[in-house]
mmCIF file of C-alpha atoms (C1' of nucleotides) in Angstrom:
data_model
loop_
_atom_site.group_PDB
_atom_site.id
_atom_site.type_symbol
_atom_site.label_atom_id
_atom_site.label_comp_id
_atom_site.label_asym_id
_atom_site.label_seq_id
_atom_site.Cartn_x
_atom_site.Cartn_y
_atom_site.Cartn_z
ATOM 1 C CA MET A 1329 53.901 51.319 8.887
ATOM 2 C CA PRO A 1330 57.285 49.331 8.306
ATOM 3 C CA ILE A 1331 57.999 48.770 4.694
ATOM 4 C CA SER A 1332 61.379 46.767 3.918
ATOM 5 C CA SER A 1333 64.366 47.835 2.502
ATOM 6 C CA THR A 1334 64.902 47.835 -1.357
ATOM 7 C CA LYS A 1335 67.217 45.104 -0.958
ATOM 8 C CA PHE A 1336 64.941 42.502 0.259
ATOM 9 C CA SER A 1337 61.289 42.445 -1.333
ATOM 10 C CA TYR A 1338 59.129 41.193 1.499
ATOM 11 C CA GLN A 1339 55.480 40.074 0.999
ATOM 12 C CA LEU A 1340 53.467 42.365 3.339
ATOM 13 C CA SER A 1341 51.141 40.207 5.555
ATOM 14 C CA PHE A 1342 47.467 40.128 5.544
ATOM 15 C CA SER A 1343 47.301 42.659 8.537
ATOM 16 C CA GLU A 1344 49.612 45.313 7.227
ATOM 17 C CA LEU A 1345 48.119 45.187 3.976
ATOM 18 C CA LEU A 1346 44.472 46.034 5.531
ATOM 19 C CA LEU A 1347 46.018 48.439 7.994
ATOM 20 C CA ILE A 1348 47.823 50.729 5.263
ATOM 21 C CA TRP A 1349 44.527 50.532 3.325
ATOM 22 C CA ALA A 1350 42.054 51.510 6.090
ATOM 23 C CA LYS A 1351 44.511 54.536 6.984
ATOM 24 C CA GLU A 1352 43.177 56.152 3.900
ATOM 25 C CA PHE A 1353 39.845 54.406 3.292
ATOM 26 C CA GLY A 1354 39.073 53.133 6.382
ATOM 27 C CA ARG A 1355 35.896 54.807 8.622
ATOM 28 C CA HIS A 1356 36.982 56.913 10.862
ATOM 29 C CA HIS A 1357 34.429 59.033 11.986
ATOM 30 C CA LEU A 1358 31.477 56.861 13.281
ATOM 31 C CA PRO A 1359 30.217 58.120 16.985
ATOM 32 C CA TRP A 1360 31.113 55.249 18.644
ATOM 33 C CA GLN A 1361 34.639 55.492 17.433
ATOM 34 C CA GLN A 1362 35.385 59.150 19.089
ATOM 35 C CA ASN A 1363 35.527 58.418 22.946
ATOM 36 C CA PRO A 1364 35.582 54.590 22.573
ATOM 37 C CA THR A 1365 34.950 53.758 26.039
ATOM 38 C CA PRO A 1366 34.110 50.268 26.970
ATOM 39 C CA TYR A 1367 30.229 51.171 27.461
ATOM 40 C CA ARG A 1368 30.360 53.139 24.352
ATOM 41 C CA VAL A 1369 31.988 50.274 22.246
ATOM 42 C CA TRP A 1370 29.721 47.769 24.236
ATOM 43 C CA LEU A 1371 26.276 49.750 23.471
ATOM 44 C CA SER A 1372 27.473 50.169 20.022
ATOM 45 C CA GLU A 1373 28.428 46.536 19.064
ATOM 46 C CA VAL A 1374 25.288 45.018 20.820
ATOM 47 C CA MET A 1375 23.005 47.612 18.615
ATOM 48 C CA LEU A 1376 25.069 46.622 15.676
ATOM 49 C CA GLN A 1377 24.192 42.913 15.828
ATOM 50 C CA GLN A 1378 22.612 41.922 12.520
ATOM 51 C CA THR A 1379 22.036 45.890 12.608
ATOM 52 C CA GLN A 1380 23.474 48.149 9.372
ATOM 53 C CA VAL A 1381 25.386 51.292 10.911
ATOM 54 C CA LYS A 1382 22.834 53.443 9.335
ATOM 55 C CA THR A 1383 20.029 52.115 10.882
ATOM 56 C CA VAL A 1384 21.898 52.309 14.892
ATOM 57 C CA ILE A 1385 23.758 55.715 14.739
ATOM 58 C CA PRO A 1386 20.178 57.616 15.660
ATOM 59 C CA TYR A 1387 19.489 55.033 17.999
ATOM 60 C CA PHE A 1388 23.238 55.026 19.711
ATOM 61 C CA GLN A 1389 23.094 58.967 19.696
ATOM 62 C CA LYS A 1390 19.341 59.376 21.520
ATOM 63 C CA PHE A 1391 20.550 56.205 23.664
ATOM 64 C CA LEU A 1392 23.724 57.694 24.957
ATOM 65 C CA SER A 1393 22.162 61.206 25.829
ATOM 66 C CA VAL A 1394 19.543 59.713 27.881
ATOM 67 C CA LEU A 1395 21.674 57.154 29.480
ATOM 68 C CA PRO A 1396 25.271 58.187 29.342
ATOM 69 C CA THR A 1397 26.982 56.188 31.787
ATOM 70 C CA ILE A 1398 26.742 52.410 32.665
ATOM 71 C CA ASN A 1399 25.462 53.825 36.023
ATOM 72 C CA ASP A 1400 22.749 55.599 34.588
ATOM 73 C CA LEU A 1401 21.742 52.851 32.463
ATOM 74 C CA ALA A 1402 21.956 50.349 35.864
ATOM 75 C CA SER A 1403 19.561 52.446 37.608
ATOM 76 C CA ALA A 1404 17.048 52.663 34.643
ATOM 77 C CA GLN A 1405 13.684 51.183 34.589
ATOM 78 C CA LEU A 1406 13.764 48.230 31.742
ATOM 79 C CA ASP A 1407 10.580 50.175 30.586
ATOM 80 C CA GLN A 1408 12.654 52.961 29.741
ATOM 81 C CA VAL A 1409 15.315 50.699 28.116
ATOM 82 C CA LEU A 1410 12.803 49.148 26.098
ATOM 83 C CA ALA A 1411 11.235 52.189 24.788
ATOM 84 C CA LEU A 1412 15.058 53.406 24.006
ATOM 85 C CA TRP A 1413 15.285 50.532 21.489
ATOM 86 C CA SER A 1414 11.551 50.257 20.338
ATOM 87 C CA GLY A 1415 12.143 50.116 16.446
ATOM 88 C CA LEU A 1416 15.702 48.295 16.815
ATOM 89 C CA GLY A 1417 14.468 44.707 17.157
ATOM 90 C CA TYR A 1418 15.776 41.592 18.422
ATOM 91 C CA TYR A 1419 14.791 43.268 21.869
ATOM 92 C CA ALA A 1420 16.246 40.392 23.928
ATOM 93 C CA ARG A 1421 19.611 42.677 23.344
ATOM 94 C CA ALA A 1422 17.839 45.203 25.020
ATOM 95 C CA ARG A 1423 17.000 42.911 28.290
ATOM 96 C CA ASN A 1424 20.611 41.611 28.170
ATOM 97 C CA LEU A 1425 22.381 44.928 28.157
ATOM 98 C CA HIS A 1426 20.158 46.297 31.083
ATOM 99 C CA GLN A 1427 20.664 42.900 33.002
ATOM 100 C CA CYS A 1428 24.038 43.048 31.960
ATOM 101 C CA ALA A 1429 24.555 46.802 33.336
ATOM 102 C CA LYS A 1430 23.141 45.844 36.716
ATOM 103 C CA LEU A 1431 25.646 42.928 36.722
ATOM 104 C CA ILE A 1432 28.523 44.539 35.586
ATOM 105 C CA VAL A 1433 27.785 47.486 38.515
ATOM 106 C CA ASP A 1434 26.854 44.993 41.885
ATOM 107 C CA GLN A 1435 29.618 42.867 41.006
ATOM 108 C CA TYR A 1436 32.544 44.630 39.355
ATOM 109 C CA GLN A 1437 32.386 48.195 40.697
ATOM 110 C CA GLY A 1438 31.122 49.277 37.556
ATOM 111 C CA TYR A 1439 33.950 48.407 35.433
ATOM 112 C CA PHE A 1440 33.916 45.940 32.228
ATOM 113 C CA PRO A 1441 36.170 42.934 33.106
ATOM 114 C CA LYS A 1442 39.404 42.909 30.893
ATOM 115 C CA GLN A 1443 39.975 39.218 30.453
ATOM 116 C CA ILE A 1444 37.916 37.915 27.434
ATOM 117 C CA ASN A 1445 36.566 35.100 28.740
ATOM 118 C CA GLU A 1446 35.099 36.876 32.011
ATOM 119 C CA LEU A 1447 33.448 39.403 29.459
ATOM 120 C CA GLU A 1448 32.007 36.387 27.180
ATOM 121 C CA LYS A 1449 30.235 35.019 30.316
ATOM 122 C CA LEU A 1450 28.077 38.441 30.454
ATOM 123 C CA PRO A 1451 24.248 38.435 28.862
ATOM 124 C CA GLY A 1452 23.973 39.190 25.511
ATOM 125 C CA ILE A 1453 27.876 39.302 24.939
ATOM 126 C CA GLY A 1454 29.555 36.448 22.919
ATOM 127 C CA ARG A 1455 32.573 35.998 21.543
ATOM 128 C CA SER A 1456 32.708 38.199 18.871
ATOM 129 C CA THR A 1457 31.384 41.057 20.907
ATOM 130 C CA ALA A 1458 33.678 40.481 23.767
ATOM 131 C CA GLY A 1459 36.578 40.368 21.331
ATOM 132 C CA ALA A 1460 35.249 43.885 20.231
ATOM 133 C CA ILE A 1461 35.183 45.513 23.794
ATOM 134 C CA ALA A 1462 38.489 43.977 24.443
ATOM 135 C CA SER A 1463 40.034 45.530 21.320
ATOM 136 C CA LEU A 1464 38.424 48.514 20.701
ATOM 137 C CA ALA A 1465 38.176 49.562 24.222
ATOM 138 C CA MET A 1466 40.899 47.973 26.595
ATOM 139 C CA LYS A 1467 43.994 47.301 23.854
ATOM 140 C CA GLN A 1468 43.839 43.820 24.004
ATOM 141 C CA ALA A 1469 44.564 41.420 21.369
ATOM 142 C CA THR A 1470 41.654 39.822 20.489
ATOM 143 C CA PRO A 1471 40.282 38.759 17.235
ATOM 144 C CA ILE A 1472 36.597 39.317 16.400
ATOM 145 C CA LEU A 1473 34.167 37.267 13.663
ATOM 146 C CA ASP A 1474 31.084 39.492 12.588
ATOM 147 C CA GLY A 1475 29.457 38.955 9.544
ATOM 148 C CA ASN A 1476 31.921 41.287 7.498
ATOM 149 C CA CYS A 1477 35.053 39.000 8.589
ATOM 150 C CA LYS A 1478 33.213 35.853 8.041
ATOM 151 C CA ARG A 1479 32.080 37.145 4.055
ATOM 152 C CA ILE A 1480 36.186 38.279 3.827
ATOM 153 C CA TYR A 1481 37.589 35.024 5.642
ATOM 154 C CA ALA A 1482 35.319 32.633 3.669
ATOM 155 C CA ARG A 1483 36.422 34.439 0.291
ATOM 156 C CA TYR A 1484 40.216 35.038 0.946
ATOM 157 C CA PHE A 1485 40.352 31.284 2.148
ATOM 158 C CA MET A 1486 37.834 29.618 -0.221
ATOM 159 C CA VAL A 1487 36.018 28.282 2.861
ATOM 160 C CA SER A 1488 33.248 25.805 2.078
ATOM 161 C CA GLY A 1489 29.939 25.375 3.803
ATOM 162 C CA HIS A 1490 27.717 27.747 5.718
ATOM 163 C CA TYR A 1491 28.669 29.725 8.863
ATOM 164 C CA SER A 1492 25.668 27.906 10.625
ATOM 165 C CA ASN A 1493 27.429 24.694 10.565
ATOM 166 C CA ALA A 1494 29.901 24.799 13.791
ATOM 167 C CA ALA A 1495 32.779 23.006 11.648
ATOM 168 C CA VAL A 1496 32.649 26.206 9.630
ATOM 169 C CA LEU A 1497 32.485 28.932 12.087
ATOM 170 C CA LYS A 1498 35.257 27.323 14.010
ATOM 171 C CA LEU A 1499 37.985 27.302 11.165
ATOM 172 C CA LEU A 1500 36.785 30.722 10.293
ATOM 173 C CA TRP A 1501 37.365 31.423 14.133
ATOM 174 C CA GLN A 1502 40.751 29.964 13.468
ATOM 175 C CA TYR A 1503 41.485 32.126 10.302
ATOM 176 C CA ALA A 1504 40.774 34.945 12.519
ATOM 177 C CA GLU A 1505 43.229 33.948 15.356
ATOM 178 C CA GLN A 1506 45.980 33.600 12.701
ATOM 179 C CA VAL A 1507 45.482 36.813 10.526
ATOM 180 C CA THR A 1508 44.707 39.244 13.411
ATOM 181 C CA PRO A 1509 47.911 41.163 14.779
ATOM 182 C CA ILE A 1510 49.333 41.365 18.200
ATOM 183 C CA GLN A 1511 49.848 45.025 17.924
ATOM 184 C CA ASN A 1512 47.143 47.115 16.463
ATOM 185 C CA THR A 1513 44.662 44.963 16.916
ATOM 186 C CA ALA A 1514 41.677 47.570 17.316
ATOM 187 C CA GLN A 1515 42.608 49.165 14.276
ATOM 188 C CA PHE A 1516 42.816 45.594 12.482
ATOM 189 C CA ASN A 1517 39.318 44.928 13.782
ATOM 190 C CA GLN A 1518 38.122 48.089 12.667
ATOM 191 C CA ALA A 1519 39.516 47.637 9.144
ATOM 192 C CA ILE A 1520 38.351 44.633 8.484
ATOM 193 C CA MET A 1521 34.874 45.535 9.133
ATOM 194 C CA ASP A 1522 35.357 48.818 6.828
ATOM 195 C CA LEU A 1523 36.744 46.484 4.265
ATOM 196 C CA GLY A 1524 33.695 44.045 4.425
ATOM 197 C CA SER A 1525 31.074 46.725 4.576
ATOM 198 C CA MET A 1526 32.674 49.233 1.811
ATOM 199 C CA VAL A 1527 34.839 46.871 -0.322
ATOM 200 C CA CYS A 1528 34.363 43.147 -0.069
ATOM 201 C CA THR A 1529 30.324 43.526 0.406
ATOM 202 C CA ARG A 1530 28.027 40.542 -0.621
ATOM 203 C CA THR A 1531 26.682 41.370 -3.972
ATOM 204 C CA LYS A 1532 29.134 43.781 -5.320
ATOM 205 C CA PRO A 1533 32.177 43.233 -4.039
ATOM 206 C CA LEU A 1534 34.531 46.012 -5.898
ATOM 207 C CA CYS A 1535 37.321 43.486 -6.622
ATOM 208 C CA LEU A 1536 35.188 42.731 -9.805
ATOM 209 C CA GLN A 1537 35.489 46.179 -10.911
ATOM 210 C CA ASP A 1538 38.698 46.639 -9.977
ATOM 211 C CA SER A 1539 41.088 44.376 -8.483
ATOM 212 C CA LYS A 1540 43.171 47.334 -7.284
ATOM 213 C CA THR A 1541 40.252 48.782 -4.977
ATOM 214 C CA CYS A 1542 40.874 45.371 -2.426
ATOM 215 C CA PRO A 1543 44.175 45.726 -0.661
ATOM 216 C CA LEU A 1544 43.759 41.726 -0.829
ATOM 217 C CA SER A 1545 42.610 40.782 -4.177
ATOM 218 C CA SER A 1546 46.209 39.536 -5.285
ATOM 219 C CA SER A 1547 46.363 36.872 -2.169
ATOM 220 C CA CYS A 1548 42.577 36.163 -2.237
ATOM 221 C CA SER A 1549 41.786 32.188 -3.377
ATOM 222 C CA ALA A 1550 38.190 33.100 -4.652
ATOM 223 C CA TYR A 1551 39.684 36.178 -6.422
ATOM 224 C CA LYS A 1552 42.390 34.433 -7.823
ATOM 225 C CA GLU A 1553 40.180 31.537 -8.655
ATOM 226 C CA GLN A 1554 37.136 33.878 -10.059
ATOM 227 C CA GLN A 1555 34.569 32.673 -7.297
ATOM 228 C CA VAL A 1556 34.176 35.585 -5.417
ATOM 229 C CA LEU A 1557 30.419 35.225 -5.719
ATOM 230 C CA ASN A 1558 30.200 31.970 -4.843
ATOM 231 C CA PHE A 1559 31.811 32.602 -1.882
ATOM 232 C CA PRO A 1560 30.631 32.617 1.411
ATOM 233 C CA HIS A 1561 28.050 29.408 0.355
ATOM 234 C CA LYS A 1562 24.447 30.084 0.810
ATOM 235 C CA LYS A 1563 22.325 28.244 3.373
ATOM 236 C CA GLU A 1564 19.438 26.627 2.019
ATOM 237 C CA LYS A 1565 16.349 28.663 2.535
ATOM 238 C CA LYS A 1566 13.282 27.255 4.469
ATOM 239 C CA LYS A 1567 9.610 28.332 3.438
ATOM 240 C CA LYS A 1568 8.595 31.050 5.987
ATOM 241 C CA VAL A 1569 5.702 29.852 7.675
ATOM 242 C CA ASN A 1570 2.325 32.097 8.108
ATOM 243 C CA LYS A 1571 0.529 32.834 11.579
ATOM 244 C CA ALA A 1572 -2.251 35.117 11.974
ATOM 245 C CA ALA A 1573 -3.337 37.405 14.831
ATOM 246 C CA VAL A 1574 -5.841 39.656 15.576
ATOM 247 C CA PHE A 1575 -5.026 43.028 17.323
ATOM 248 C CA LEU A 1576 -7.772 44.858 19.579
ATOM 249 C CA VAL A 1577 -7.493 48.682 19.386
ATOM 250 C CA LEU A 1578 -9.783 49.568 22.063
ATOM 251 C CA THR A 1579 -10.328 53.353 23.308
ATOM 252 C CA ASN A 1580 -12.481 54.792 25.527
ATOM 253 C CA ASP A 1581 -14.093 58.281 25.776
ATOM 254 C CA ASP A 1582 -11.300 59.703 26.953
ATOM 255 C CA LYS A 1583 -9.332 58.862 23.460
ATOM 256 C CA ALA A 1584 -6.891 56.998 25.889
ATOM 257 C CA ILE A 1585 -6.082 53.306 24.433
ATOM 258 C CA TYR A 1586 -5.859 50.112 26.012
ATOM 259 C CA LEU A 1587 -2.093 48.353 25.949
ATOM 260 C CA GLU A 1588 -0.922 45.174 27.543
ATOM 261 C CA LYS A 1589 2.618 44.403 28.548
ATOM 262 C CA ARG A 1590 4.046 41.321 26.725
ATOM 263 C CA LYS A 1591 5.643 38.151 28.137
ATOM 264 C CA PRO A 1592 9.295 38.769 29.152
ATOM 265 C CA LEU A 1593 10.367 35.886 26.759
ATOM 266 C CA GLY A 1594 9.513 35.479 23.174
ATOM 267 C CA ILE A 1595 8.339 37.699 20.233
ATOM 268 C CA TRP A 1596 8.475 41.617 21.119
ATOM 269 C CA GLY A 1597 9.103 40.364 24.922
ATOM 270 C CA GLY A 1598 8.527 43.361 27.308
ATOM 271 C CA LEU A 1599 6.734 45.282 24.797
ATOM 272 C CA TRP A 1600 3.674 47.532 25.149
ATOM 273 C CA SER A 1601 1.501 45.849 22.784
ATOM 274 C CA PHE A 1602 -2.314 45.762 21.842
ATOM 275 C CA PRO A 1603 -4.277 42.646 22.973
ATOM 276 C CA GLN A 1604 -3.634 40.229 20.781
ATOM 277 C CA PHE A 1605 -5.607 36.990 19.287
ATOM 278 C CA ASP A 1606 -5.584 34.105 17.165
ATOM 279 C CA ASN A 1607 -9.163 34.849 15.592
ATOM 280 C CA GLU A 1608 -11.632 37.098 15.795
ATOM 281 C CA LYS A 1609 -13.753 35.047 17.840
ATOM 282 C CA ASP A 1610 -11.411 34.886 20.591
ATOM 283 C CA ALA A 1611 -11.185 38.381 20.672
ATOM 284 C CA HIS A 1612 -14.933 38.565 21.163
ATOM 285 C CA LEU A 1613 -14.970 36.391 23.925
ATOM 286 C CA TRP A 1614 -12.653 38.517 25.600
ATOM 287 C CA LEU A 1615 -14.567 41.224 25.319
ATOM 288 C CA ASN A 1616 -18.310 40.189 26.480
ATOM 289 C CA GLU A 1617 -15.681 38.846 29.804
ATOM 290 C CA GLN A 1618 -14.313 42.059 30.071
ATOM 291 C CA LEU A 1619 -16.560 44.891 29.211
ATOM 292 C CA THR A 1620 -20.792 45.249 29.052
ATOM 293 C CA ASP A 1621 -20.975 48.218 26.388
ATOM 294 C CA PHE A 1622 -18.370 48.574 23.643
ATOM 295 C CA THR A 1623 -19.150 48.915 19.764
ATOM 296 C CA VAL A 1624 -17.113 47.852 17.091
ATOM 297 C CA GLN A 1625 -16.023 50.167 14.774
ATOM 298 C CA LYS A 1626 -14.067 49.612 11.968
ATOM 299 C CA ILE A 1627 -12.130 46.192 11.272
ATOM 300 C CA SER A 1628 -8.761 47.199 9.169
ATOM 301 C CA ASP A 1629 -7.370 45.680 5.849
ATOM 302 C CA ALA A 1630 -5.863 42.731 6.141
ATOM 303 C CA LYS A 1631 -2.212 43.417 7.002
ATOM 304 C CA GLN A 1632 1.226 41.685 7.395
ATOM 305 C CA HIS A 1633 4.273 41.964 9.058
ATOM 306 C CA THR A 1634 7.330 40.095 8.466
ATOM 307 C CA PHE A 1635 10.213 38.532 10.738
ATOM 308 C CA THR A 1636 13.074 36.709 10.248
ATOM 309 C CA HIS A 1637 11.281 32.946 10.670
ATOM 310 C CA PHE A 1638 7.865 33.563 10.376
ATOM 311 C CA GLN A 1639 4.959 36.102 8.500
ATOM 312 C CA LEU A 1640 2.106 37.583 10.839
ATOM 313 C CA ASN A 1641 -0.990 37.938 8.680
ATOM 314 C CA TYR A 1642 -2.926 40.229 10.783
ATOM 315 C CA HIS A 1643 -6.030 42.973 11.191
ATOM 316 C CA GLU A 1644 -7.245 44.938 13.639
ATOM 317 C CA LEU A 1645 -10.510 45.679 15.577
ATOM 318 C CA TYR A 1646 -11.036 49.014 16.052
ATOM 319 C CA VAL A 1647 -13.378 49.133 19.395
ATOM 320 C CA LYS A 1648 -15.046 52.088 21.195
ATOM 321 C CA THR A 1649 -16.236 51.525 24.903
ATOM 322 C CA LYS A 1650 -17.551 53.880 27.646
ATOM 323 C CA GLU A 1651 -16.190 51.842 30.507
ATOM 324 C CA LYS A 1652 -13.042 53.841 31.650
ATOM 325 C CA LEU A 1653 -11.323 50.936 33.618
ATOM 326 C CA ILE A 1654 -10.048 47.614 33.222
ATOM 327 C CA SER A 1655 -8.347 47.273 36.548
ATOM 328 C CA VAL A 1656 -4.839 47.176 36.480
ATOM 329 C CA ASN A 1657 -3.341 44.067 37.419
ATOM 330 C CA GLU A 1658 -0.609 43.386 40.049
ATOM 331 C CA PHE A 1659 1.972 43.345 37.784
ATOM 332 C CA ASN A 1660 1.171 46.300 36.315
ATOM 333 C CA SER A 1661 1.447 44.750 32.918
ATOM 334 C CA ASN A 1662 -1.946 46.541 31.375
ATOM 335 C CA CYS A 1663 -2.695 50.155 31.080
ATOM 336 C CA TRP A 1664 -4.849 52.869 29.958
ATOM 337 C CA GLN A 1665 -2.670 55.803 28.087
ATOM 338 C CA PRO A 1666 -3.480 58.788 26.425
ATOM 339 C CA VAL A 1667 -2.324 58.166 22.465
ATOM 340 C CA ARG A 1668 0.523 60.839 22.789
ATOM 341 C CA ASP A 1669 1.674 58.736 26.160
ATOM 342 C CA ALA A 1670 1.175 55.385 25.020
ATOM 343 C CA LEU A 1671 3.771 56.868 22.125
ATOM 344 C CA GLN A 1672 6.411 57.250 24.753
ATOM 345 C CA LEU A 1673 6.886 53.313 25.329
ATOM 346 C CA GLY A 1674 8.050 50.513 24.310
ATOM 347 C CA LEU A 1675 6.563 49.208 21.422
ATOM 348 C CA PRO A 1676 6.720 46.984 18.779
ATOM 349 C CA THR A 1677 7.076 48.695 15.270
ATOM 350 C CA PRO A 1678 3.368 47.919 13.896
ATOM 351 C CA ILE A 1679 1.834 48.943 16.717
ATOM 352 C CA LYS A 1680 3.406 52.170 17.070
ATOM 353 C CA LYS A 1681 2.939 52.906 13.598
ATOM 354 C CA THR A 1682 -1.206 51.988 14.213
ATOM 355 C CA LEU A 1683 -0.476 54.666 17.115
ATOM 356 C CA LEU A 1684 1.075 57.315 14.997
ATOM 357 C CA SER A 1685 -1.842 56.865 12.685
ATOM 358 C CA LEU A 1686 -4.414 57.056 15.519
ATOM 359 C CA ASN A 1687 -2.635 60.101 16.695
ATOM 360 C CA LYS A 1688 -3.347 62.100 13.448
ATOM 361 C CA GLU A 1689 -6.884 61.719 13.652
ATOM 362 C "C1'" DA B 1183 22.367 21.453 16.533
ATOM 363 C "C1'" DA B 1184 18.976 24.052 14.484
ATOM 364 C "C1'" DG B 1185 15.767 27.381 15.615
ATOM 365 C "C1'" DA B 1186 14.179 31.829 18.031
ATOM 366 C "C1'" DC B 1187 14.789 36.508 17.871
ATOM 367 C "C1'" DG B 1188 12.718 42.826 14.426
ATOM 368 C "C1'" DT B 1189 13.405 45.549 11.139
ATOM 369 C "C1'" DG B 1190 14.670 48.465 6.962
ATOM 370 C "C1'" DG B 1191 16.373 48.641 2.740
ATOM 371 C "C1'" DC B 1192 17.519 47.315 -1.511
ATOM 372 C "C1'" DG B 1193 17.743 45.107 -6.256
ATOM 373 C "C1'" DT C 696 6.562 43.487 -5.319
ATOM 374 C "C1'" DC C 697 9.063 40.454 -2.584
ATOM 375 C "C1'" DG C 698 12.894 37.521 -1.221
ATOM 376 C "C1'" DC C 699 16.982 38.521 1.081
ATOM 377 C "C1'" DC C 700 20.186 39.695 4.686
ATOM 378 C "C1'" DA C 701 23.237 43.404 8.074
ATOM 379 C "C1'" DA C 702 28.765 45.092 13.155
ATOM 380 C "C1'" DG C 703 24.802 37.466 16.493
ATOM 381 C "C1'" DT C 704 23.780 35.692 20.848
ATOM 382 C "C1'" DC C 705 20.951 32.427 23.121
ATOM 383 C "C1'" DT C 706 18.541 28.142 24.173
#
DNA sequence: AAGACGTGGCG
DNA sequence: TCGCCAAGTCT
């Protein structure tokens, strides 16, 4: 790191301070840092969207062991990709990932384009993910702007307003461009994410304990003004909408479970789930339509599953039938499966939990 | 532009 | 217990 001679005092820049800090305190052993090919960096970046490192690590390793190259991913079935994604959430990421792999193999000979604007056109790759792939895996000098960067810039430059505001976002990108160095861009981008997750954290930033723990504290506007916890500004919260549902847990004498593949768009898109109804009456109408002989065994307690934008209040109707088949439809979007096999499918988390408890019985 | 889109962990 | 939100993108 270039330190100036003793004759002139020299203020180290934002990026120089951060790079020095990261060399000693940054994370250098995350799985995707070991062999940062475009495929691995891309996979990790998509998994890390709105998802914490600790959650991602086992999914990343499993995914990579099953589909080690972009060609493997491109030739895989979407069902298999969703099964590998099951439990991670935001399943559009998996659908876009698969779509993107096919596109790169078909149209780019299996190699990611180096140009940031080309990367950004690909499904599931926005400006920040494109910047991460280009800088971390392809030596380009492109900035990123993830949640860590946003929080750091909001504090360092005391940016007012919430990220959801387009003008605020634009300003944050301008700061990102301004402080991101042309040299050592990969190290810098990793460093700023490390600082955000380890030091400049949302609730207990370390600077408030000891200013020396943050390499940027002496030039940070919010720190100087004692406003650190007041930035970034919060978004006003809205009440969560409540929705109701009844799930039909239908088993037959062969201990097989009936599942349906959900539509490719919307919540849990493309995943396998129990037949879902708005209420118990609709569930019974469907049962009478589909079956001549069935028994309602039990009704579960009230359960709830909370999503980002609504809360689902539901219960499960456990039904047994002697009829072996409901015809598999032409889209292959329903099936009877032994519970053990069903657990290998791409399942929403609450459905997986119910199947696991069923499997124990 | 604002809302859709999951889940697990933490205080 | 429960609200908050973490390496965003798409429509």
